[in-house]
Short mmCIF file of C-alpha atoms in Angstrom, two decimals:
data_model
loop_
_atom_site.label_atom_id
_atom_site.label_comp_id
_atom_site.label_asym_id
_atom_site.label_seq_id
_atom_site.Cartn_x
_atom_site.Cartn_y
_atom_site.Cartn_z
CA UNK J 1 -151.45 -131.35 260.66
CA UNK J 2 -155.33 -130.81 259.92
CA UNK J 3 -156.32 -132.73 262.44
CA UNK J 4 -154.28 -130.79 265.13
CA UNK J 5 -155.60 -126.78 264.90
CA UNK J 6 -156.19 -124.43 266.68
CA UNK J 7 -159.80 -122.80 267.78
CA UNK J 8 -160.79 -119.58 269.56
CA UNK J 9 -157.50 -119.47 271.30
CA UNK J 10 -156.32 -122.88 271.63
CA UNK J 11 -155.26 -126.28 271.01
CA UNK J 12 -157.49 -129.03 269.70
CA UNK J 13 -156.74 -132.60 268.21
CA UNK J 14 -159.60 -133.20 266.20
CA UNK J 15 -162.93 -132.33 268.31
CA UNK J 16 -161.18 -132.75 271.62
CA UNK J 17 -159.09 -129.86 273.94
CA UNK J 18 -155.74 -130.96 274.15
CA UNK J 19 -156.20 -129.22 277.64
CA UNK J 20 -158.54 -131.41 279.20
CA UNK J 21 -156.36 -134.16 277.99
CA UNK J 22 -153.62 -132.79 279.61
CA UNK J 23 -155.70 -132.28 282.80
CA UNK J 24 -157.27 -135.48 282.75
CA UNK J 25 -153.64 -137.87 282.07
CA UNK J 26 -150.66 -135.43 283.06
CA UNK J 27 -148.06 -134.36 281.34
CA UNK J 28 -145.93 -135.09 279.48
CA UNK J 29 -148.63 -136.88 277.32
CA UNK J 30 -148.43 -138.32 273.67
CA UNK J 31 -152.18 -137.31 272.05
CA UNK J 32 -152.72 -139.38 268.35
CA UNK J 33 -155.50 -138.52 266.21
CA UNK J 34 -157.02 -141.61 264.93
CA UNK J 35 -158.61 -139.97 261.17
CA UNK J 36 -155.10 -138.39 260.83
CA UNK J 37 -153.60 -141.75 261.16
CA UNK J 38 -156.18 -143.52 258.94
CA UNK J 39 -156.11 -140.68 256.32
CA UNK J 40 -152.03 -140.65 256.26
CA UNK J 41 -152.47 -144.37 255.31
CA UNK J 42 -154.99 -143.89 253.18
CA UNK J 43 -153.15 -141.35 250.88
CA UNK J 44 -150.47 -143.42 249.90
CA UNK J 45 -152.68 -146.25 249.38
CA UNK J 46 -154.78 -144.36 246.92
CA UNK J 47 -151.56 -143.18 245.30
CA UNK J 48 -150.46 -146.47 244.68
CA UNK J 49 -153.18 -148.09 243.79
CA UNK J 50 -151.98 -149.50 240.38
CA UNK J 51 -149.05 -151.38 241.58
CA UNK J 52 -151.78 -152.89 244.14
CA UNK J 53 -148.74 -152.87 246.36
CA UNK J 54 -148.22 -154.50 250.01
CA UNK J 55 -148.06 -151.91 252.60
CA UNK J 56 -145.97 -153.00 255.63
CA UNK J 57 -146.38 -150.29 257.99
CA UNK J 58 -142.82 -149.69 259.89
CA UNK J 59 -143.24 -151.05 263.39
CA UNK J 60 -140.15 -149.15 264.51
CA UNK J 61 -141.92 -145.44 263.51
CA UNK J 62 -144.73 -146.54 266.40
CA UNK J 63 -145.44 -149.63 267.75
CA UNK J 64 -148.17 -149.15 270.22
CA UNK J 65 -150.62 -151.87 269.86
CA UNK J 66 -153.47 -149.95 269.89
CA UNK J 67 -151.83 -148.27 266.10
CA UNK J 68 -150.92 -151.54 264.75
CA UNK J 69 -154.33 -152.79 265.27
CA UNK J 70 -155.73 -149.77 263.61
CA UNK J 71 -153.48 -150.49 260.72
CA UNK J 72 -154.29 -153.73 260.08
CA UNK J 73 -157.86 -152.97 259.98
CA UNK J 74 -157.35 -150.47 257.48
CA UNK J 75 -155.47 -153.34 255.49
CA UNK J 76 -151.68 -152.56 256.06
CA UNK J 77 -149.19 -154.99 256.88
CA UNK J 78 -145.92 -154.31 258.63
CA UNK J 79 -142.39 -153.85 258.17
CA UNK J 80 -140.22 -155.54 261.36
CA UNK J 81 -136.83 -155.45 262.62
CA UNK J 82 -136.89 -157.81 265.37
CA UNK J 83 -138.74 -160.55 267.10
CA UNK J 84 -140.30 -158.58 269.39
CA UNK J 85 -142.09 -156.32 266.78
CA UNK J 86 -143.27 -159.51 264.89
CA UNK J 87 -144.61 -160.73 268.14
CA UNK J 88 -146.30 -157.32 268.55
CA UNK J 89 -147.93 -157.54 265.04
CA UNK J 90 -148.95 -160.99 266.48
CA UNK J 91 -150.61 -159.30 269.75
CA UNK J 92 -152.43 -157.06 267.46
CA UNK J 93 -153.72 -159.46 265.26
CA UNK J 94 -151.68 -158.95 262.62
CA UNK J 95 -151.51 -161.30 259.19
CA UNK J 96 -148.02 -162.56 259.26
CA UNK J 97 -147.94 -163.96 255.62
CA UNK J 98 -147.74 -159.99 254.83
CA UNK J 99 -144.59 -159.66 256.85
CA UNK J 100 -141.78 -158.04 256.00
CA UNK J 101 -138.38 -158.79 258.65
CA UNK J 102 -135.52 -156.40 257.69
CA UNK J 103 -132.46 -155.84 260.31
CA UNK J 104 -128.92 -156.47 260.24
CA UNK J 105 -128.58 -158.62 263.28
CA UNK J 106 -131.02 -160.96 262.98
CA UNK J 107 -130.56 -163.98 265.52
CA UNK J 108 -131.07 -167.40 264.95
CA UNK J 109 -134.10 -167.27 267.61
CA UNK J 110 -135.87 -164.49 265.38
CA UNK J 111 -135.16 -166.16 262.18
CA UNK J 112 -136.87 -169.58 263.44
CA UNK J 113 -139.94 -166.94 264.99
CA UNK J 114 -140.38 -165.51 261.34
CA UNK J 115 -140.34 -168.96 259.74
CA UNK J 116 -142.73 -169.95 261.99
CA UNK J 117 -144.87 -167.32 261.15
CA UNK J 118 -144.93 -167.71 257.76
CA UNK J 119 -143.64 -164.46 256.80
CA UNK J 120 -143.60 -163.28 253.61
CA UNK J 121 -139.84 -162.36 253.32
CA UNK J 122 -136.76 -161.89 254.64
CA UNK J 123 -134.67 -158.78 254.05
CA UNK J 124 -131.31 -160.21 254.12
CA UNK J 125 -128.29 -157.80 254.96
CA UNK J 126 -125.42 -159.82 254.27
CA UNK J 127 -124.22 -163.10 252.90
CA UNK J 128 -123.48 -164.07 256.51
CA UNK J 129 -126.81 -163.87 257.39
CA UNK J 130 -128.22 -165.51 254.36
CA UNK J 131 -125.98 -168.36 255.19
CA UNK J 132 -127.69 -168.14 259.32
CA UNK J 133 -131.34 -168.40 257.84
CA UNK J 134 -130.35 -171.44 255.46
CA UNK J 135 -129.06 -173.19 258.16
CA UNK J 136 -132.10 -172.77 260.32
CA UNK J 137 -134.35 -173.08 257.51
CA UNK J 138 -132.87 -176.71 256.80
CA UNK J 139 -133.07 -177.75 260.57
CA UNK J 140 -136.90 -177.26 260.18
CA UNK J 141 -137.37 -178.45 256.66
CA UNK J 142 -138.85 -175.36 255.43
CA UNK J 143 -137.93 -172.90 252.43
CA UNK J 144 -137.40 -169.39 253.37
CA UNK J 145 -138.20 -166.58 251.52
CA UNK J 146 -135.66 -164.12 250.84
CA UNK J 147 -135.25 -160.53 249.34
CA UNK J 148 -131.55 -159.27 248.63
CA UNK J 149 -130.95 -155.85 250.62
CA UNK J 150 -128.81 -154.34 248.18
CA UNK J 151 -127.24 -150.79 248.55
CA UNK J 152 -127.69 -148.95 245.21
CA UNK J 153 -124.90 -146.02 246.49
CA UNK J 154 -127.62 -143.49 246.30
CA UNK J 155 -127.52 -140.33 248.22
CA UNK J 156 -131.08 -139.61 249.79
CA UNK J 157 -129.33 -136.01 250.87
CA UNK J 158 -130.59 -136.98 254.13
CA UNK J 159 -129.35 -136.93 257.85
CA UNK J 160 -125.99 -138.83 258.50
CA UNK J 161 -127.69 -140.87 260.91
CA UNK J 162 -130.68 -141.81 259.09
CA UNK J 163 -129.53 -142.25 255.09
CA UNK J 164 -129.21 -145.81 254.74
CA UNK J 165 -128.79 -146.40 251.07
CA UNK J 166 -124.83 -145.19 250.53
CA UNK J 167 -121.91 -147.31 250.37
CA UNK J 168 -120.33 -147.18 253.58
CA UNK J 169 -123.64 -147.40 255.55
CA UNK J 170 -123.81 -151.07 257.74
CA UNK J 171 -127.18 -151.50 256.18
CA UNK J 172 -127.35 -154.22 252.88
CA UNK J 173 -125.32 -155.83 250.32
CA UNK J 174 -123.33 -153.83 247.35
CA UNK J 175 -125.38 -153.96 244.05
CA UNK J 176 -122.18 -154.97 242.47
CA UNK J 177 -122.37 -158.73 244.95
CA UNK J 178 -126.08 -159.19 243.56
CA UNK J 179 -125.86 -161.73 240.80
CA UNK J 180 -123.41 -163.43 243.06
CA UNK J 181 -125.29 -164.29 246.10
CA UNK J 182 -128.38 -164.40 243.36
CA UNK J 183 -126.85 -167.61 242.64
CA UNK J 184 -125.78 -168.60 245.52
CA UNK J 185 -129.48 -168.79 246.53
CA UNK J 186 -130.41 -170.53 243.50
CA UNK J 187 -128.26 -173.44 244.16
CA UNK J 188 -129.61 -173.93 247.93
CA UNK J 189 -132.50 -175.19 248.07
CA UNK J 190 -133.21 -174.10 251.49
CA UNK J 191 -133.77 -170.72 249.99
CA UNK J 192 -136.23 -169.39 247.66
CA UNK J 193 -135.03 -165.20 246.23
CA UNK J 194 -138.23 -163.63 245.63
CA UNK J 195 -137.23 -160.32 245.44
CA UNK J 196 -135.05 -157.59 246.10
CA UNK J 197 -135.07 -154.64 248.66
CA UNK J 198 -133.56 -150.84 248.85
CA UNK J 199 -134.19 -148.71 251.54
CA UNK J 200 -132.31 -145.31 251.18
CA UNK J 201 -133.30 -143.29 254.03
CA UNK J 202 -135.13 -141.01 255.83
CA UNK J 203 -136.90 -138.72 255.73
CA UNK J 204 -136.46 -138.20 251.69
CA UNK J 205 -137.94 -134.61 250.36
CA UNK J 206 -137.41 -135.59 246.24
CA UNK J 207 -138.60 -137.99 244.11
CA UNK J 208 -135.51 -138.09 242.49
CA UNK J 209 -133.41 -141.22 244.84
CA UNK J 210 -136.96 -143.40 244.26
CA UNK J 211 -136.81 -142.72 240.30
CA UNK J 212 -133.41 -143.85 240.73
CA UNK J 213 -133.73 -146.70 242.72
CA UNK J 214 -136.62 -148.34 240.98
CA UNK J 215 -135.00 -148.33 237.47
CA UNK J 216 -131.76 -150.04 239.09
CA UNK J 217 -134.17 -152.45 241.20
CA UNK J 218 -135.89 -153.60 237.31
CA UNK J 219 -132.56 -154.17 236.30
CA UNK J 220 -131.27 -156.43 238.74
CA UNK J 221 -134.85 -157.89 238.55
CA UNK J 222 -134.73 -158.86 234.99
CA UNK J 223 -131.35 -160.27 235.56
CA UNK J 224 -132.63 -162.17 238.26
CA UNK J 225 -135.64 -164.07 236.28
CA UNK J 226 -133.15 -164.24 233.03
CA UNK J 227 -130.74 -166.53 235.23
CA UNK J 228 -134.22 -168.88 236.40
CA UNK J 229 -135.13 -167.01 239.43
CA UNK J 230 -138.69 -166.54 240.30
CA UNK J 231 -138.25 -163.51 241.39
CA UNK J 232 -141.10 -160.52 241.45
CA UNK J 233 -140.91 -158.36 244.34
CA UNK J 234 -139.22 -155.13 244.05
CA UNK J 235 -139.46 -153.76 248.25
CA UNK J 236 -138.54 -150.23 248.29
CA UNK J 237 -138.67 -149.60 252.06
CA UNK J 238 -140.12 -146.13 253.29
CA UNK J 239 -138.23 -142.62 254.02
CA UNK J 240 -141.33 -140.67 252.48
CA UNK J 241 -141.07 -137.02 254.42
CA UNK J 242 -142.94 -135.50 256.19
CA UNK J 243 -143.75 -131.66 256.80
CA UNK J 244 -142.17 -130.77 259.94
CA UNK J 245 -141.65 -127.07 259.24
CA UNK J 246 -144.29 -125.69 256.78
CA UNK J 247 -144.74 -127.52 253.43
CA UNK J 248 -141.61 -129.30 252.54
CA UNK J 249 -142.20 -132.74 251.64
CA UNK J 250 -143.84 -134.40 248.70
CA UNK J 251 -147.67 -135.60 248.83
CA UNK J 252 -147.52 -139.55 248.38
CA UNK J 253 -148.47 -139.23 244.98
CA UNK J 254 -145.41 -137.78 243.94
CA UNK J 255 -143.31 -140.80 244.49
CA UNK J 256 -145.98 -143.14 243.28
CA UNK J 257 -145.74 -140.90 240.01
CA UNK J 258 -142.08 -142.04 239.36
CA UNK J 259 -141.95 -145.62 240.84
CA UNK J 260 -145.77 -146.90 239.86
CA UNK J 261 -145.14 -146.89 235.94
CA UNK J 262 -141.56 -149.28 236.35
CA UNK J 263 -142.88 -151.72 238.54
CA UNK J 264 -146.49 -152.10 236.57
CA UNK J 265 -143.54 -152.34 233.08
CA UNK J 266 -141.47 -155.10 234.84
CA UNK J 267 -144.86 -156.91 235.97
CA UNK J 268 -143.40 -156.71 239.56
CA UNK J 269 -145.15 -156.75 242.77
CA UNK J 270 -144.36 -153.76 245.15
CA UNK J 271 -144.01 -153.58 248.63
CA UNK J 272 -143.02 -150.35 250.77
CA UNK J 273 -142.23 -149.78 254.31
CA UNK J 274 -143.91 -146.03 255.05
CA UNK J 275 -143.83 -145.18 258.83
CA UNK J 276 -143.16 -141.75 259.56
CA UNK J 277 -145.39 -140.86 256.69
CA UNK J 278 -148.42 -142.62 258.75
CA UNK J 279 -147.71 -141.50 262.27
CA UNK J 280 -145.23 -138.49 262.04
CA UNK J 281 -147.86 -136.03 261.67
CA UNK J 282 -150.46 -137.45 263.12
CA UNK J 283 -149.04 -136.91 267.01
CA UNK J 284 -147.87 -134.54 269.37
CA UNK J 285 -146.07 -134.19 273.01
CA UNK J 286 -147.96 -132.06 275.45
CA UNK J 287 -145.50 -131.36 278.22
CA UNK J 288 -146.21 -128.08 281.21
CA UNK J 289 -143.46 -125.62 282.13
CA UNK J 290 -141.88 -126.35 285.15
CA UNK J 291 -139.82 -123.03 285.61
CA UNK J 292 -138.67 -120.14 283.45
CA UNK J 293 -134.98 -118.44 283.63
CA UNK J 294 -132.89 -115.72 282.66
CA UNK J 295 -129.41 -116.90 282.88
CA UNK J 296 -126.15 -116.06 280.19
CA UNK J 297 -128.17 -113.81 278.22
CA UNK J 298 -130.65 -116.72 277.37
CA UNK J 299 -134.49 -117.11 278.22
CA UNK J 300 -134.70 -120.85 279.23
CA UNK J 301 -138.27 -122.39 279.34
CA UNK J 302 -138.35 -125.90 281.30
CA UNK J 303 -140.58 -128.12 280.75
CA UNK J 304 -141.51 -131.56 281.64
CA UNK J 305 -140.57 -133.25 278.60
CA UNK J 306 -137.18 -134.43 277.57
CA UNK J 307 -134.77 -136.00 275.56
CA UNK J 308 -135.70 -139.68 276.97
CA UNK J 309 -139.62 -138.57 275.87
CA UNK J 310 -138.68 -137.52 272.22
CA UNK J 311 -134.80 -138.26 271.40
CA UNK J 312 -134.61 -136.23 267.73
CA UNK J 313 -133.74 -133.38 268.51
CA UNK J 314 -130.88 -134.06 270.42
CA UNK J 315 -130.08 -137.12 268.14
CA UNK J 316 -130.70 -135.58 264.96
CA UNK J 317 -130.57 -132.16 265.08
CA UNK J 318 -134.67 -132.72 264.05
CA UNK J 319 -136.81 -129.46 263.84
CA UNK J 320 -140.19 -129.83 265.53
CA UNK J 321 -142.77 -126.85 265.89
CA UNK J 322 -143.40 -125.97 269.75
CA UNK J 323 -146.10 -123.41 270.18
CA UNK J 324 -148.12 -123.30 273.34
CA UNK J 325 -151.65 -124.88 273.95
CA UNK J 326 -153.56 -121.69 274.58
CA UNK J 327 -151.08 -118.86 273.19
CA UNK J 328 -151.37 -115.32 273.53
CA UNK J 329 -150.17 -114.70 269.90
CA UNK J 330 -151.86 -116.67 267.04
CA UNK J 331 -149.26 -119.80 265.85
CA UNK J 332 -147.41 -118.35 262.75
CA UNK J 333 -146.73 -120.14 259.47
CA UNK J 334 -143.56 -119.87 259.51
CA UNK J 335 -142.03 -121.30 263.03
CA UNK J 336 -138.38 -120.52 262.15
CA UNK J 337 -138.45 -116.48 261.58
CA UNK J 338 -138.78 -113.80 264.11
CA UNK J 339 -142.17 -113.67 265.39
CA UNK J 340 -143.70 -110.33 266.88
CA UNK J 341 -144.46 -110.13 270.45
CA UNK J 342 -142.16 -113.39 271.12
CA UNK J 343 -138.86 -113.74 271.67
CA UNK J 344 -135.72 -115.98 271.14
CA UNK J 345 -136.10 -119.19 274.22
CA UNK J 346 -134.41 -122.18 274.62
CA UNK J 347 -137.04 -125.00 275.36
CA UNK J 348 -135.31 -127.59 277.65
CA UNK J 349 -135.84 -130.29 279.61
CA UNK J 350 -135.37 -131.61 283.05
CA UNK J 351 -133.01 -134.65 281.71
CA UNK J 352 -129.66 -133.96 284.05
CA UNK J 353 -127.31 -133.61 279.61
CA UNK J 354 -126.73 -130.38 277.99
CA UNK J 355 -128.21 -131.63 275.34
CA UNK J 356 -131.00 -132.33 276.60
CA UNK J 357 -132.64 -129.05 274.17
CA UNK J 358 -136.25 -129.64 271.88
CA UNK J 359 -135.50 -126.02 270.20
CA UNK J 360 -132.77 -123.64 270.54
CA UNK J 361 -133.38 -119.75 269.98
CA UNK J 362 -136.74 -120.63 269.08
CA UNK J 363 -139.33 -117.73 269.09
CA UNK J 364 -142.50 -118.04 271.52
CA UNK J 365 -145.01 -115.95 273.44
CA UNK J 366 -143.99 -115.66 277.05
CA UNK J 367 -144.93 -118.52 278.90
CA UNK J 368 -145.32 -118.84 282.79
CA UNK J 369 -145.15 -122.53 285.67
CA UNK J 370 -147.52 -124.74 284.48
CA UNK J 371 -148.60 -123.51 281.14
CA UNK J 372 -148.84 -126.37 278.24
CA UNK J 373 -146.68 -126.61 275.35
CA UNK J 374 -147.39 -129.04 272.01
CA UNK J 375 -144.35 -130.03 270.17
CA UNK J 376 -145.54 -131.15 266.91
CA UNK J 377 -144.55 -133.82 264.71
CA UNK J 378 -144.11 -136.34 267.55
CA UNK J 379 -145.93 -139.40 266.55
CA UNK J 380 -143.14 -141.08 264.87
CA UNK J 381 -139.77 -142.07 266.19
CA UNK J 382 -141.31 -140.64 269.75
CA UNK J 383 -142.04 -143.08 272.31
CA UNK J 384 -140.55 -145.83 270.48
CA UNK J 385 -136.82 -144.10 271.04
CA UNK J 386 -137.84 -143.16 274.42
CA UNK J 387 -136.51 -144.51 277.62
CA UNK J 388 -136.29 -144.34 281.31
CA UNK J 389 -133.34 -141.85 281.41
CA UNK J 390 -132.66 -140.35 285.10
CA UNK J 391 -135.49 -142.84 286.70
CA UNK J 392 -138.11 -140.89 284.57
CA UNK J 393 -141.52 -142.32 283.93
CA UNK J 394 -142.76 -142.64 280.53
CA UNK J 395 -145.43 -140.38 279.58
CA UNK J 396 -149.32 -141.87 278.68
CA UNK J 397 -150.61 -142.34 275.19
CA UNK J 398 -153.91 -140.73 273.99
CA UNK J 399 -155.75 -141.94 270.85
CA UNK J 400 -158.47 -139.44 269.62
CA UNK J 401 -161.30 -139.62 267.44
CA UNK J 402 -163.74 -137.21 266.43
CA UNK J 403 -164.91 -136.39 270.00
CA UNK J 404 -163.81 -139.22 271.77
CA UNK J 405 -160.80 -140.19 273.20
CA UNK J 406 -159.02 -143.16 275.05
CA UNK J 407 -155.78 -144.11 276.75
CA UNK J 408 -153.79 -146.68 274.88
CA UNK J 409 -150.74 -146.92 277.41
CA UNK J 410 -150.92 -145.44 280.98
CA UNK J 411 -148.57 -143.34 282.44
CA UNK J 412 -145.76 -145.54 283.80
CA UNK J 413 -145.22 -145.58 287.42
CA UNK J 414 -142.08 -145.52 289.57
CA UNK J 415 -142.72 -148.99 290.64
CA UNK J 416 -142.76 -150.09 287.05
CA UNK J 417 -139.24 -148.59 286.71
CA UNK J 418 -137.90 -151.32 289.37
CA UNK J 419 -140.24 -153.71 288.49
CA UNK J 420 -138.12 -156.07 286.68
CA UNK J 421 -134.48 -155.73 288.95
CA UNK J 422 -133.48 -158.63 291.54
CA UNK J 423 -131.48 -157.38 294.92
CA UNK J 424 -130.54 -159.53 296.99
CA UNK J 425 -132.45 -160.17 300.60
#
């Protein structure tokens, strides 16, 4: 996280203290940095340059307006799952021809909205739904474009709750149905197949599942076009890591190295669906200790940010590094070994749920009421998961560059959280 470090004692995102953010919006408080975010994007652009591939940033990683409109300036697309993230992309002036809908449960409504809009394809899930978006694509005398989600059976070796590209898993279509509903779209000619997808997870550490996945996608592309499809877009969703812990994941190059030289051999167009990759690393939660207890042998440090502000941890068993704004002992490189003059806490929330833990056991500095805390890693899968738990405000959202900054969302207030309920007079 270069754009996070920390200087003469204490935390900075890019030229700006975290802790005049902090005193400035509250806590807890989401804090972006803008050149991380452009430079994330950047990097896998660069790498796959060759395939000059369509980027669809993943709406569902972060979907704050102000970072869509950032990444359509720096020429990404986007990746949805549902109507209201295509009307987002809309909202932030987003090219919709460069659309990508995925989602298992598309509605009729939502298929008509991405028609509408001209998108560029559909990832269909199921034959059921290819059948829904023929139907509504003959009511309005239109072709749709679609791309088969297929399910290669690939193990990603990721989380159980995030691999996606197994048999078993409620996302696509088995690879073995492919030629079948191939020509089941050939016949109708509501329907035009332009490609296929795979998405196998996330987040993926090896190369290995992509070099997989891309030779089976050629295949079932070349058996496509041999049967008179038109078919050229091979969509091989996101998943890229990220480093959470230390250095762990792959730079984007290293899965351009083993998908770039199939897809420019088939003479296939690529499209990919990176999210986390962008926005993982390029945010953080700054949350203030409430109160600190001894209690069953344990340290407990409470803070002000929970599992409605940033669900992984409790979800996925995720691993983010917490370290404290202005520390009395230097941040280590390794955040998972015993670290001297810290000791073993548990950093919890205020969320009324056991587990409602960011880090178990975790070695920190000792930390008193109303010092800050940064959990790293946050900028993904953060406030898009988050909710209103226990009648809990939503934190603000910080974009900064170079030695600027500016809110993108205010803090939420607790008339917003009844703002939308009817009683009765």
């Amino acid at each position: 996280m270069d754009h996070f470090e920390y200087r003469d004692g204490e935390l900075f995102c890019e030229e700006v203290r975290i802790a005049d953010l902090a005193a400035e919006f509250g806590t807890p408080l989401w804090v972006y940095s803008q050149n991380a975010l452009l430079s994330n994007l950047r990097e896998i652009q660069i790498a796959f340059a060759e395939a000059e591939p369509v980027i669809c940033y993943s709406v569902k990683a972060n979907s704050n307006l102000s970072i869509l409109k950032l990444m359509n300036e720096a020429g990404s697309s986007f990746d949805v799952v549902s109507g209201g993230e295509l009307y987002r992309v809309q909202q932030a002036g987003g090219d919709t021809t460069r659309v990508a809908f995925a989602g298992v449960g598309k509605t009729d409504a939502e298929i008509r909205f991405g028609l509408e809009s001209n998108i560029l394809m559909f990832n269909v899930e199921s034959e059921a739904e290819l059948d829904a978006i023929a139907a509504v694509a003959g009511d309005m005398g239109v072709v749709a474009p679609v791309a088969l989600r297929l399910n290669p059976n690939i193990d990603a070796k990721t989380h159980a709750k995030t691999t996606t590209g197994k048999k078993g898993n409620k996302f696509g279509i088995d690879i073995e149905r492919a030629s079948e509903l191939a020509a089941k779209v050939l016949a109708d000619g509501r329907l035009s197949l332009v490609g296929i997808h795979m998405h196998l997870g996330s987040p993926i550490l090896t190369t290995e599942p992509y070099a997989m996945a891309v030779k089976k996608g050629v295949e079932i592309v070349n058996e496509f076009r041999a049967a008179g499809h038109d078919t050229n877009w091979i969509n091989l969703g996101g998943g890229f890591g990220i480093n959470y812990k230390q250095n762990e994941a792959p730079p984007a190059k290293a899965f351009a190295d083993v998908i770039v030289p199939a897809i420019r051999e088939a003479g296939c167009r690529l499209a990919l669906e990176p999210g986390r990759f962008i926005c993982g690393n390029a945010g953080v939660l700054i949350s203030s200790v409430t109160f600190t207890k001894r209690e069953g042998g344990k340290l407990f440090v409470i803070q002000d940010a929970a599992m409605n502000d940033l669900v992984r941890p409790a979800m996925y068993d995720a691993f983010h590094r917490i370290w404290p704004v202005k520390p009395a002992v230097a941040a280590p490189d390794d955040f998972e070994a015993e670290i001297p003059g810290c000791e073993p806490v548990d950093v919890v929330g205020p969320v009324c749920e056991s587990g409602d833990v960011l880090a178990k056991a975790r070695w920190l500095p000792e930390t008193s009421r109303g010092d800050l805390i940064c959990t790293f890693s946050a900028g993904a899968y953060g406030t898009t998961m988050s909710s209103n738990y226990n009648s809990r405000p939503r934190g603000a959202e910080v974009m900064v560059s170079g030695g600027t900054h500016r809110i993108i969302r205010r803090r939420e207030t607790y008339e917003d959280l009844v703002a939308n309920e009817i009683i009765e007079s």
